[in-house]
Amino acid sequence: MKGSRWFIVFIVAFLFIMFAIEYHLPKNFVWKPTFGHHDEQPFGCAVFDSVLSSSLPQGYTFSRKSLYQLEQEDTTQRRGILVISDNLRLSDVDVNALLKMAERGDKIMLVSTLFGRYLEDTLQFRSYYSYFSPMALKKYATSFLKKDSLHWIGDLTVYPRQTFYFYPQLCSSYFWGDSLPERVLAQRVFESNEFRYETEADSLTTDSLVYMPVAMSRRWGKGEVILVSTPLIFTNYGMLDGKNATYIFRLLSQMGKLPIVRTEGYMKETAQVQQSPFRYFLVHEPLRWALYLTMITIILFMIFTAKRRQRVIPVIHEPANKSLEFTELIGTLYFQKKDHADLVRKKFSYLAEELRREIQVDIEEVADDERSFHRIARKTGMDAGEIAKFIREVRPVIYGGRVIDAEQMKVYIDKMNEIINHI
């Protein structure tokens, strides 16, 4: 009984240790863009929202309302609306609500790679969409290739020109068109040979470089619509990416002194909630207690069933090693037959195989004797002449069938063992 008690204590302690180790192990990063408020992965926005909440003195709040719902709110205070998504396809109702808020004096920043044709036709721009591949980003980052550059060119009276460097997978989308909005804030530099729309970029081409906007703004009524084509930068990764967080704050400064509201109304529903496999159980009290009771029952079951319930298993000893007896038996047979030369031949074959495997020397090849004897001498530290004399002396026994007695057999085998032991 005392032994069973210690066994149970050991099992419980082991489980606690394993849980603690598992809890403190480094978590694997998931490079899937979610922009979720609770997502602490690189392309979530938990850190992003936390930093902005503590950094913007005018206020930073979070919402899940659509642009239409925000426009219907009866408020006299002007706001900055921030929408981040990787595929923001706005309907005509959303666009009309957006423009009404801008006309009243609100500033709306849309950060996405796609914006919908209705908004593009209204503001007269086009966006180039590039599919994001996490594997391509990892491969590019581990290859230590050069990053792409984004040039800040807006508000030169407030901020000086500055170049920010990002991986190309984070800023591969951009704007283009015949008549872009009135103010470009930032632009990406392309090599002319990699640019996709040379015909639309003639006025932006200088030598072998092409400059395409990635952030721009358009005045609308008393307010402003700001478009940004690099949503992956507006994430935890972008906020923690060294000096590049300055780029995010420069863009957000376009909101002026307005309080900012970030809405998740246009994100996938799975990204709007905190991710957990037991989320549904935990939000309902009866199911939550059912989960707790199930876990407690499993732990109690493990404790009370840890005691062994079967008879003692008898100890089965390992089979004895008969190799030595077998070798002695074979040796006795050879000794009784007086076939000493055959034993020397088998030992010589073993010696030749060892030399081939260990130092790549073939002593069965007579033509290479001089090179083989010197190489064996260098490897074993023995005299080359002594080795040559022994090999040439034993070959008639191996190949010529010369009969030897037991004393000569012992001398030859001892000599071969000496060579093997010195390899």
Tab-separated table of C-alpha atoms in Angstrom:
chain	number	residue	atom	x	y	z
A	1	MET	CA	0.000	0.000	0.000
A	2	LYS	CA	2.846	2.342	0.850
A	3	GLY	CA	4.454	1.707	-2.548
A	4	SER	CA	1.142	2.466	-4.329
A	5	ARG	CA	0.857	5.794	-2.481
A	6	TRP	CA	4.303	6.847	-3.619
A	7	PHE	CA	3.443	5.759	-7.148
A	8	ILE	CA	0.351	7.999	-7.173
A	9	VAL	CA	2.379	10.931	-5.819
A	10	PHE	CA	4.928	10.384	-8.578
A	11	ILE	CA	2.225	10.342	-11.286
A	12	VAL	CA	0.636	13.576	-10.021
A	13	ALA	CA	4.012	15.335	-9.720
A	14	PHE	CA	4.973	14.143	-13.181
A	15	LEU	CA	1.736	15.537	-14.674
A	16	PHE	CA	2.250	18.918	-12.992
A	17	ILE	CA	5.839	19.075	-14.259
A	18	MET	CA	4.761	18.182	-17.801
A	19	PHE	CA	2.012	20.827	-17.747
A	20	ALA	CA	4.504	23.440	-16.521
A	21	ILE	CA	7.053	22.509	-19.190
A	22	GLU	CA	4.415	22.552	-21.922
A	23	TYR	CA	3.139	25.948	-20.741
A	24	HIS	CA	6.607	27.516	-20.833
A	25	LEU	CA	7.701	26.000	-24.139
A	26	PRO	CA	8.067	28.542	-26.965
A	27	LYS	CA	4.945	28.652	-29.093
A	28	ASN	CA	5.085	28.119	-32.842
A	29	PHE	CA	4.167	31.204	-34.827
A	30	VAL	CA	1.189	31.088	-37.182
A	31	TRP	CA	1.827	33.410	-40.127
A	32	LYS	CA	-1.777	33.572	-41.298
A	33	PRO	CA	-3.163	37.145	-41.465
A	34	THR	CA	-6.196	37.565	-39.197
A	35	PHE	CA	-5.905	41.196	-37.956
A	36	GLY	CA	-7.816	39.951	-34.900
A	37	HIS	CA	-8.079	42.077	-31.777
A	38	HIS	CA	-7.171	39.095	-29.551
A	39	ASP	CA	-4.682	37.426	-31.901
A	40	GLU	CA	-1.106	37.617	-30.565
A	41	GLN	CA	0.404	35.892	-33.621
A	42	PRO	CA	2.604	37.992	-35.983
A	43	PHE	CA	-0.269	39.022	-38.264
A	44	GLY	CA	-2.861	39.570	-35.565
A	45	CYS	CA	-3.516	42.946	-33.921
A	46	ALA	CA	-3.416	42.304	-30.163
A	47	VAL	CA	-0.072	44.091	-29.697
A	48	PHE	CA	-0.968	46.650	-32.365
A	49	ASP	CA	-4.192	47.665	-30.582
A	50	SER	CA	-2.514	47.635	-27.169
A	51	VAL	CA	0.290	49.969	-28.274
A	52	LEU	CA	-2.095	52.397	-29.966
A	53	SER	CA	-4.456	52.414	-26.966
A	54	SER	CA	-1.602	53.562	-24.729
A	55	SER	CA	0.126	55.822	-27.284
A	56	LEU	CA	-2.610	57.960	-28.855
A	57	PRO	CA	-3.572	60.762	-26.450
A	58	GLN	CA	-6.739	61.570	-28.378
A	59	GLY	CA	-8.102	58.066	-27.726
A	60	TYR	CA	-8.203	54.714	-29.485
A	61	THR	CA	-11.219	52.392	-29.248
A	62	PHE	CA	-12.314	49.128	-30.803
A	63	SER	CA	-15.603	48.281	-32.518
A	64	ARG	CA	-17.220	45.562	-34.633
A	65	LYS	CA	-19.738	47.807	-36.364
A	66	SER	CA	-19.940	48.327	-40.119
A	67	LEU	CA	-19.407	51.699	-41.767
A	68	TYR	CA	-23.151	52.019	-42.233
A	69	GLN	CA	-23.749	51.451	-38.497
A	70	LEU	CA	-21.036	53.937	-37.580
A	71	GLU	CA	-22.552	56.511	-39.927
A	72	GLN	CA	-25.977	56.060	-38.306
A	73	GLU	CA	-24.650	56.871	-34.854
A	74	ASP	CA	-25.831	60.279	-33.719
A	75	THR	CA	-22.635	62.029	-32.703
A	76	THR	CA	-21.381	65.533	-33.114
A	77	GLN	CA	-17.796	64.649	-32.332
A	78	ARG	CA	-15.646	64.011	-35.385
A	79	ARG	CA	-13.758	60.715	-35.434
A	80	GLY	CA	-11.095	58.856	-37.301
A	81	ILE	CA	-12.279	55.469	-38.576
A	82	LEU	CA	-9.658	52.749	-39.158
A	83	VAL	CA	-10.499	49.604	-41.140
A	84	ILE	CA	-7.838	46.888	-41.617
A	85	SER	CA	-8.447	43.856	-43.798
A	86	ASP	CA	-6.709	41.867	-46.511
A	87	ASN	CA	-9.773	41.882	-48.776
A	88	LEU	CA	-12.022	44.889	-48.194
A	89	ARG	CA	-14.733	44.617	-50.855
A	90	LEU	CA	-17.054	47.457	-49.854
A	91	SER	CA	-20.628	47.500	-51.120
A	92	ASP	CA	-22.260	50.655	-52.460
A	93	VAL	CA	-24.095	51.063	-49.117
A	94	ASP	CA	-20.789	50.994	-47.214
A	95	VAL	CA	-19.136	53.399	-49.655
A	96	ASN	CA	-22.035	55.872	-49.447
A	97	ALA	CA	-21.917	55.733	-45.624
A	98	LEU	CA	-18.139	56.226	-45.735
A	99	LEU	CA	-18.453	59.288	-47.969
A	100	LYS	CA	-21.212	60.774	-45.776
A	101	MET	CA	-18.975	60.512	-42.695
A	102	ALA	CA	-16.084	62.074	-44.621
A	103	GLU	CA	-18.294	64.882	-45.829
A	104	ARG	CA	-19.280	65.676	-42.238
A	105	GLY	CA	-15.602	65.942	-41.248
A	106	ASP	CA	-14.616	62.386	-40.249
A	107	LYS	CA	-11.366	60.903	-41.510
A	108	ILE	CA	-11.532	57.317	-42.713
A	109	MET	CA	-8.433	55.198	-43.249
A	110	LEU	CA	-8.942	52.013	-45.267
A	111	VAL	CA	-6.012	49.591	-45.098
A	112	SER	CA	-6.382	46.697	-47.504
A	113	THR	CA	-5.089	45.118	-50.705
A	114	LEU	CA	-8.543	45.213	-52.342
A	115	PHE	CA	-11.231	47.890	-51.967
A	116	GLY	CA	-14.076	46.974	-54.296
A	117	ARG	CA	-14.862	48.375	-57.714
A	118	TYR	CA	-17.510	50.861	-56.491
A	119	LEU	CA	-15.045	52.713	-54.236
A	120	GLU	CA	-12.333	52.579	-56.915
A	121	ASP	CA	-14.686	54.109	-59.504
A	122	THR	CA	-15.855	56.769	-57.055
A	123	LEU	CA	-12.353	57.891	-56.021
A	124	GLN	CA	-10.837	57.152	-59.477
A	125	PHE	CA	-8.037	54.754	-58.628
A	126	ARG	CA	-7.085	51.153	-59.186
A	127	SER	CA	-5.236	48.763	-56.861
A	128	TYR	CA	-2.891	45.930	-57.777
A	129	TYR	CA	-3.501	42.852	-55.633
A	130	SER	CA	-0.735	40.395	-54.791
A	131	TYR	CA	-1.418	37.070	-53.074
A	132	PHE	CA	0.410	36.660	-49.764
A	133	SER	CA	2.251	33.391	-49.155
A	134	PRO	CA	3.676	32.751	-45.636
A	135	MET	CA	6.066	30.163	-47.084
A	136	ALA	CA	7.418	32.706	-49.583
A	137	LEU	CA	7.985	35.201	-46.738
A	138	LYS	CA	9.877	32.627	-44.624
A	139	LYS	CA	12.000	31.559	-47.588
A	140	TYR	CA	12.806	35.170	-48.491
A	141	ALA	CA	13.648	36.098	-44.879
A	142	THR	CA	15.953	33.104	-44.364
A	143	SER	CA	17.746	33.861	-47.642
A	144	PHE	CA	18.927	37.245	-46.277
A	145	LEU	CA	17.863	38.998	-49.486
A	146	LYS	CA	17.538	42.752	-49.669
A	147	LYS	CA	14.318	44.314	-48.407
A	148	ASP	CA	12.144	46.609	-50.512
A	149	SER	CA	11.983	50.307	-49.727
A	150	LEU	CA	8.973	52.532	-49.026
A	151	HIS	CA	9.569	56.277	-49.344
A	152	TRP	CA	7.619	58.710	-47.184
A	153	ILE	CA	6.837	61.813	-49.255
A	154	GLY	CA	3.766	63.274	-47.515
A	155	ASP	CA	3.611	66.211	-45.091
A	156	LEU	CA	7.204	67.298	-45.681
A	157	THR	CA	6.637	70.332	-43.459
A	158	VAL	CA	5.845	68.012	-40.547
A	159	TYR	CA	7.946	64.923	-41.293
A	160	PRO	CA	11.156	64.775	-43.329
A	161	ARG	CA	11.545	62.338	-46.179
A	162	GLN	CA	12.443	58.913	-44.897
A	163	THR	CA	12.885	55.448	-46.351
A	164	PHE	CA	11.485	52.381	-44.601
A	165	TYR	CA	12.503	48.838	-45.477
A	166	PHE	CA	10.118	45.870	-45.529
A	167	TYR	CA	10.078	42.403	-47.009
A	168	PRO	CA	8.459	42.569	-50.468
A	169	GLN	CA	5.705	40.132	-49.416
A	170	LEU	CA	4.460	42.758	-46.914
A	171	CYS	CA	4.180	45.612	-49.396
A	172	SER	CA	3.565	43.985	-52.757
A	173	SER	CA	0.224	45.741	-53.420
A	174	TYR	CA	0.025	49.311	-54.708
A	175	PHE	CA	-2.202	51.870	-56.457
A	176	TRP	CA	-2.207	52.923	-60.084
A	177	GLY	CA	-4.476	54.741	-62.505
A	178	ASP	CA	-4.776	57.682	-64.870
A	179	SER	CA	-5.732	60.191	-62.157
A	180	LEU	CA	-4.728	59.320	-58.626
A	181	PRO	CA	-6.042	61.234	-55.568
A	182	GLU	CA	-4.528	64.584	-54.842
A	183	ARG	CA	-1.974	63.594	-52.178
A	184	VAL	CA	0.430	60.648	-52.172
A	185	LEU	CA	1.825	59.847	-48.727
A	186	ALA	CA	4.186	56.939	-49.426
A	187	GLN	CA	5.387	55.076	-52.474
A	188	ARG	CA	7.242	51.866	-53.201
A	189	VAL	CA	10.256	51.600	-55.462
A	190	PHE	CA	10.261	48.979	-58.221
A	191	GLU	CA	12.851	48.007	-60.746
A	192	SER	CA	11.390	48.838	-64.157
A	193	ASN	CA	11.939	45.276	-65.365
A	194	GLU	CA	9.721	43.845	-62.579
A	195	PHE	CA	6.903	46.390	-62.860
A	196	ARG	CA	3.581	45.074	-64.138
A	197	TYR	CA	1.913	48.190	-65.550
A	198	GLU	CA	4.539	50.116	-67.476
A	199	THR	CA	1.979	51.961	-69.580
A	200	GLU	CA	0.268	53.535	-66.578
A	201	ALA	CA	3.557	54.428	-64.874
A	202	ASP	CA	5.272	56.452	-67.600
A	203	SER	CA	5.121	59.674	-65.619
A	204	LEU	CA	6.513	57.970	-62.506
A	205	THR	CA	9.488	56.284	-64.165
A	206	THR	CA	13.011	57.623	-63.638
A	207	ASP	CA	15.721	55.660	-65.403
A	208	SER	CA	15.397	52.059	-64.193
A	209	LEU	CA	13.193	52.801	-61.149
A	210	VAL	CA	9.401	53.041	-60.927
A	211	TYR	CA	7.647	54.712	-57.977
A	212	MET	CA	4.107	53.507	-57.207
A	213	PRO	CA	1.879	54.827	-54.391
A	214	VAL	CA	1.134	52.565	-51.435
A	215	ALA	CA	-0.562	55.235	-49.284
A	216	MET	CA	-2.557	58.249	-50.440
A	217	SER	CA	-5.430	60.479	-49.347
A	218	ARG	CA	-8.375	62.240	-50.937
A	219	ARG	CA	-10.224	65.228	-49.525
A	220	TRP	CA	-13.962	64.691	-49.380
A	221	GLY	CA	-16.172	67.422	-48.007
A	222	LYS	CA	-14.852	68.497	-44.618
A	223	GLY	CA	-13.109	65.197	-44.070
A	224	GLU	CA	-10.675	62.909	-45.795
A	225	VAL	CA	-10.409	59.353	-47.134
A	226	ILE	CA	-6.986	57.738	-46.657
A	227	LEU	CA	-6.108	54.594	-48.614
A	228	VAL	CA	-3.256	52.261	-47.655
A	229	SER	CA	-2.387	49.107	-49.619
A	230	THR	CA	-0.087	47.450	-47.018
A	231	PRO	CA	-2.351	45.860	-44.351
A	232	LEU	CA	0.283	43.343	-43.179
A	233	ILE	CA	2.327	46.242	-41.800
A	234	PHE	CA	-0.625	47.238	-39.565
A	235	THR	CA	-0.163	44.148	-37.389
A	236	ASN	CA	1.815	42.951	-34.379
A	237	TYR	CA	4.753	42.212	-36.662
A	238	GLY	CA	4.758	45.690	-38.180
A	239	MET	CA	4.444	47.366	-34.784
A	240	LEU	CA	7.426	45.395	-33.411
A	241	ASP	CA	9.557	45.639	-36.557
A	242	GLY	CA	12.202	48.014	-35.230
A	243	LYS	CA	12.100	51.541	-36.625
A	244	ASN	CA	9.378	50.650	-39.124
A	245	ALA	CA	6.707	51.338	-36.496
A	246	THR	CA	7.397	55.011	-37.278
A	247	TYR	CA	5.787	54.423	-40.677
A	248	ILE	CA	2.554	53.297	-38.992
A	249	PHE	CA	2.434	56.327	-36.687
A	250	ARG	CA	3.090	58.714	-39.599
A	251	LEU	CA	0.108	57.294	-41.437
A	252	LEU	CA	-2.104	57.422	-38.335
A	253	SER	CA	-1.037	61.018	-37.750
A	254	GLN	CA	-3.073	61.886	-40.862
A	255	MET	CA	-6.117	61.520	-38.624
A	256	GLY	CA	-5.025	64.682	-36.858
A	257	LYS	CA	-6.263	65.080	-33.294
A	258	LEU	CA	-9.388	63.023	-33.829
A	259	PRO	CA	-10.115	59.990	-31.610
A	260	ILE	CA	-9.625	56.816	-33.628
A	261	VAL	CA	-12.069	53.919	-33.812
A	262	ARG	CA	-10.847	50.656	-35.340
A	263	THR	CA	-13.640	48.428	-36.580
A	264	GLU	CA	-13.516	44.699	-37.281
A	265	GLY	CA	-16.887	44.748	-39.011
A	266	TYR	CA	-15.362	43.608	-42.310
A	267	MET	CA	-13.239	40.733	-41.072
A	268	LYS	CA	-14.048	37.056	-41.016
A	269	GLU	CA	-16.111	36.085	-37.986
A	270	THR	CA	-13.479	33.595	-36.823
A	271	ALA	CA	-10.939	36.421	-36.574
A	272	GLN	CA	-13.229	38.665	-34.525
A	273	VAL	CA	-13.202	36.436	-31.450
A	274	GLN	CA	-10.475	35.084	-29.291
A	275	GLN	CA	-9.359	31.781	-30.756
A	276	SER	CA	-9.865	28.767	-28.476
A	277	PRO	CA	-10.944	25.175	-29.163
A	278	PHE	CA	-13.221	25.360	-26.066
A	279	ARG	CA	-14.584	28.839	-26.788
A	280	TYR	CA	-18.188	27.682	-27.150
A	281	PHE	CA	-18.051	25.723	-23.881
A	282	LEU	CA	-16.435	28.536	-21.930
A	283	VAL	CA	-18.958	31.219	-22.884
A	284	HIS	CA	-21.916	29.186	-21.508
A	285	GLU	CA	-21.861	28.597	-17.753
A	286	PRO	CA	-23.502	25.123	-17.733
A	287	LEU	CA	-21.168	23.833	-20.434
A	288	ARG	CA	-18.212	25.474	-18.722
A	289	TRP	CA	-18.924	23.627	-15.450
A	290	ALA	CA	-19.495	20.397	-17.377
A	291	LEU	CA	-16.026	20.805	-18.879
A	292	TYR	CA	-14.490	21.478	-15.449
A	293	LEU	CA	-16.202	18.428	-13.898
A	294	THR	CA	-15.065	16.240	-16.792
A	295	MET	CA	-11.446	17.278	-16.289
A	296	ILE	CA	-11.663	16.696	-12.511
A	297	THR	CA	-13.211	13.256	-13.088
A	298	ILE	CA	-10.441	12.279	-15.497
A	299	ILE	CA	-7.771	13.329	-12.975
A	300	LEU	CA	-9.449	11.372	-10.169
A	301	PHE	CA	-9.791	8.353	-12.449
A	302	MET	CA	-6.081	8.496	-13.249
A	303	ILE	CA	-5.191	8.715	-9.553
A	304	PHE	CA	-7.393	5.821	-8.340
A	305	THR	CA	-6.666	3.511	-11.284
A	306	ALA	CA	-2.910	4.029	-11.122
A	307	LYS	CA	-2.678	1.109	-8.703
A	308	ARG	CA	-1.626	-2.084	-10.473
A	309	ARG	CA	-4.422	-4.677	-10.561
A	310	GLN	CA	-2.702	-7.683	-12.146
A	311	ARG	CA	-0.443	-10.376	-10.797
A	312	VAL	CA	3.273	-9.856	-10.667
A	313	ILE	CA	4.819	-10.525	-14.042
A	314	PRO	CA	7.562	-13.131	-13.733
A	315	VAL	CA	11.049	-12.041	-14.646
A	316	ILE	CA	12.181	-13.563	-17.932
A	317	HIS	CA	15.936	-13.717	-18.180
A	318	GLU	CA	17.675	-12.893	-21.385
A	319	PRO	CA	18.943	-15.847	-23.413
A	320	ALA	CA	22.568	-16.649	-22.577
A	321	ASN	CA	25.193	-15.599	-25.072
A	322	LYS	CA	26.473	-18.825	-26.663
A	323	SER	CA	28.752	-17.115	-29.173
A	324	LEU	CA	31.924	-17.980	-27.269
A	325	GLU	CA	30.908	-21.639	-26.919
A	326	PHE	CA	30.118	-21.770	-30.642
A	327	THR	CA	33.523	-20.301	-31.484
A	328	GLU	CA	35.263	-22.815	-29.234
A	329	LEU	CA	33.330	-25.638	-30.876
A	330	ILE	CA	34.329	-24.540	-34.396
A	331	GLY	CA	37.953	-24.125	-33.288
A	332	THR	CA	37.956	-27.622	-31.802
A	333	LEU	CA	36.667	-29.069	-35.083
A	334	TYR	CA	39.443	-27.369	-37.055
A	335	PHE	CA	42.031	-28.500	-34.501
A	336	GLN	CA	40.868	-32.111	-34.714
A	337	LYS	CA	40.991	-32.038	-38.533
A	338	LYS	CA	44.507	-30.497	-38.428
A	339	ASP	CA	43.400	-27.993	-41.140
A	340	HIS	CA	45.638	-25.166	-39.952
A	341	ALA	CA	46.008	-23.535	-43.400
A	342	ASP	CA	42.225	-23.071	-43.741
A	343	LEU	CA	42.092	-21.166	-40.443
A	344	VAL	CA	44.905	-18.907	-41.664
A	345	ARG	CA	43.012	-18.296	-44.947
A	346	LYS	CA	39.849	-17.245	-43.092
A	347	LYS	CA	41.819	-14.943	-40.788
A	348	PHE	CA	43.610	-13.426	-43.786
A	349	SER	CA	40.253	-12.729	-45.504
A	350	TYR	CA	39.104	-10.927	-42.357
A	351	LEU	CA	42.375	-8.925	-42.255
A	352	ALA	CA	42.021	-7.934	-45.931
A	353	GLU	CA	38.424	-6.779	-45.383
A	354	GLU	CA	39.416	-4.698	-42.341
A	355	LEU	CA	42.222	-2.992	-44.270
A	356	ARG	CA	39.895	-2.222	-47.198
A	357	ARG	CA	37.253	-0.770	-44.897
A	358	GLU	CA	39.477	1.188	-42.520
A	359	ILE	CA	42.363	2.513	-44.664
A	360	GLN	CA	41.286	1.613	-48.240
A	361	VAL	CA	44.184	-0.782	-48.852
A	362	ASP	CA	43.774	-3.997	-50.862
A	363	ILE	CA	46.534	-6.440	-49.882
A	364	GLU	CA	45.067	-9.033	-52.219
A	365	GLU	CA	46.185	-6.868	-55.177
A	366	VAL	CA	49.848	-7.869	-55.650
A	367	ALA	CA	50.611	-5.061	-58.124
A	368	ASP	CA	49.996	-2.392	-55.417
A	369	ASP	CA	52.165	-4.061	-52.762
A	370	GLU	CA	54.689	-1.257	-52.251
A	371	ARG	CA	52.028	1.452	-51.866
A	372	SER	CA	49.869	-0.834	-49.682
A	373	PHE	CA	52.736	-1.815	-47.327
A	374	HIS	CA	53.825	1.795	-46.786
A	375	ARG	CA	50.238	2.918	-46.131
A	376	ILE	CA	49.705	0.120	-43.592
A	377	ALA	CA	52.982	1.077	-41.910
A	378	ARG	CA	51.947	4.730	-41.641
A	379	LYS	CA	48.583	3.803	-40.199
A	380	THR	CA	49.769	1.192	-37.692
A	381	GLY	CA	53.190	2.581	-36.826
A	382	MET	CA	54.810	-0.769	-37.648
A	383	ASP	CA	57.845	-1.290	-39.848
A	384	ALA	CA	57.016	-1.458	-43.572
A	385	GLY	CA	59.674	-4.112	-44.224
A	386	GLU	CA	58.323	-6.294	-41.468
A	387	ILE	CA	54.793	-6.011	-42.886
A	388	ALA	CA	55.995	-6.779	-46.415
A	389	LYS	CA	57.935	-9.822	-45.221
A	390	PHE	CA	54.907	-11.165	-43.348
A	391	ILE	CA	52.447	-10.679	-46.226
A	392	ARG	CA	54.748	-12.309	-48.760
A	393	GLU	CA	55.430	-15.166	-46.361
A	394	VAL	CA	51.751	-15.890	-45.698
A	395	ARG	CA	50.575	-15.690	-49.323
A	396	PRO	CA	51.847	-19.190	-50.268
A	397	VAL	CA	49.692	-20.546	-47.468
A	398	ILE	CA	46.661	-18.581	-48.691
A	399	TYR	CA	46.964	-19.107	-52.430
A	400	GLY	CA	49.536	-21.910	-52.884
A	401	GLY	CA	48.116	-24.501	-50.518
A	402	ARG	CA	51.316	-24.846	-48.462
A	403	VAL	CA	50.792	-27.046	-45.412
A	404	ILE	CA	51.691	-25.588	-42.024
A	405	ASP	CA	51.702	-26.921	-38.489
A	406	ALA	CA	49.881	-25.578	-35.418
A	407	GLU	CA	52.849	-23.513	-34.246
A	408	GLN	CA	53.158	-21.693	-37.604
A	409	MET	CA	49.371	-21.119	-37.644
A	410	LYS	CA	49.571	-19.445	-34.232
A	411	VAL	CA	52.438	-17.191	-35.377
A	412	TYR	CA	50.542	-16.060	-38.494
A	413	ILE	CA	47.275	-15.409	-36.674
A	414	ASP	CA	49.025	-13.484	-33.862
A	415	LYS	CA	50.742	-11.285	-36.455
A	416	MET	CA	47.448	-10.522	-38.202
A	417	ASN	CA	45.834	-9.684	-34.845
A	418	GLU	CA	48.699	-7.296	-34.142
A	419	ILE	CA	48.092	-5.449	-37.443
A	420	ILE	CA	44.346	-5.257	-36.782
A	421	ASN	CA	44.851	-3.922	-33.253
A	422	HIS	CA	47.162	-1.137	-34.536
A	423	ILE	CA	44.805	0.141	-37.229
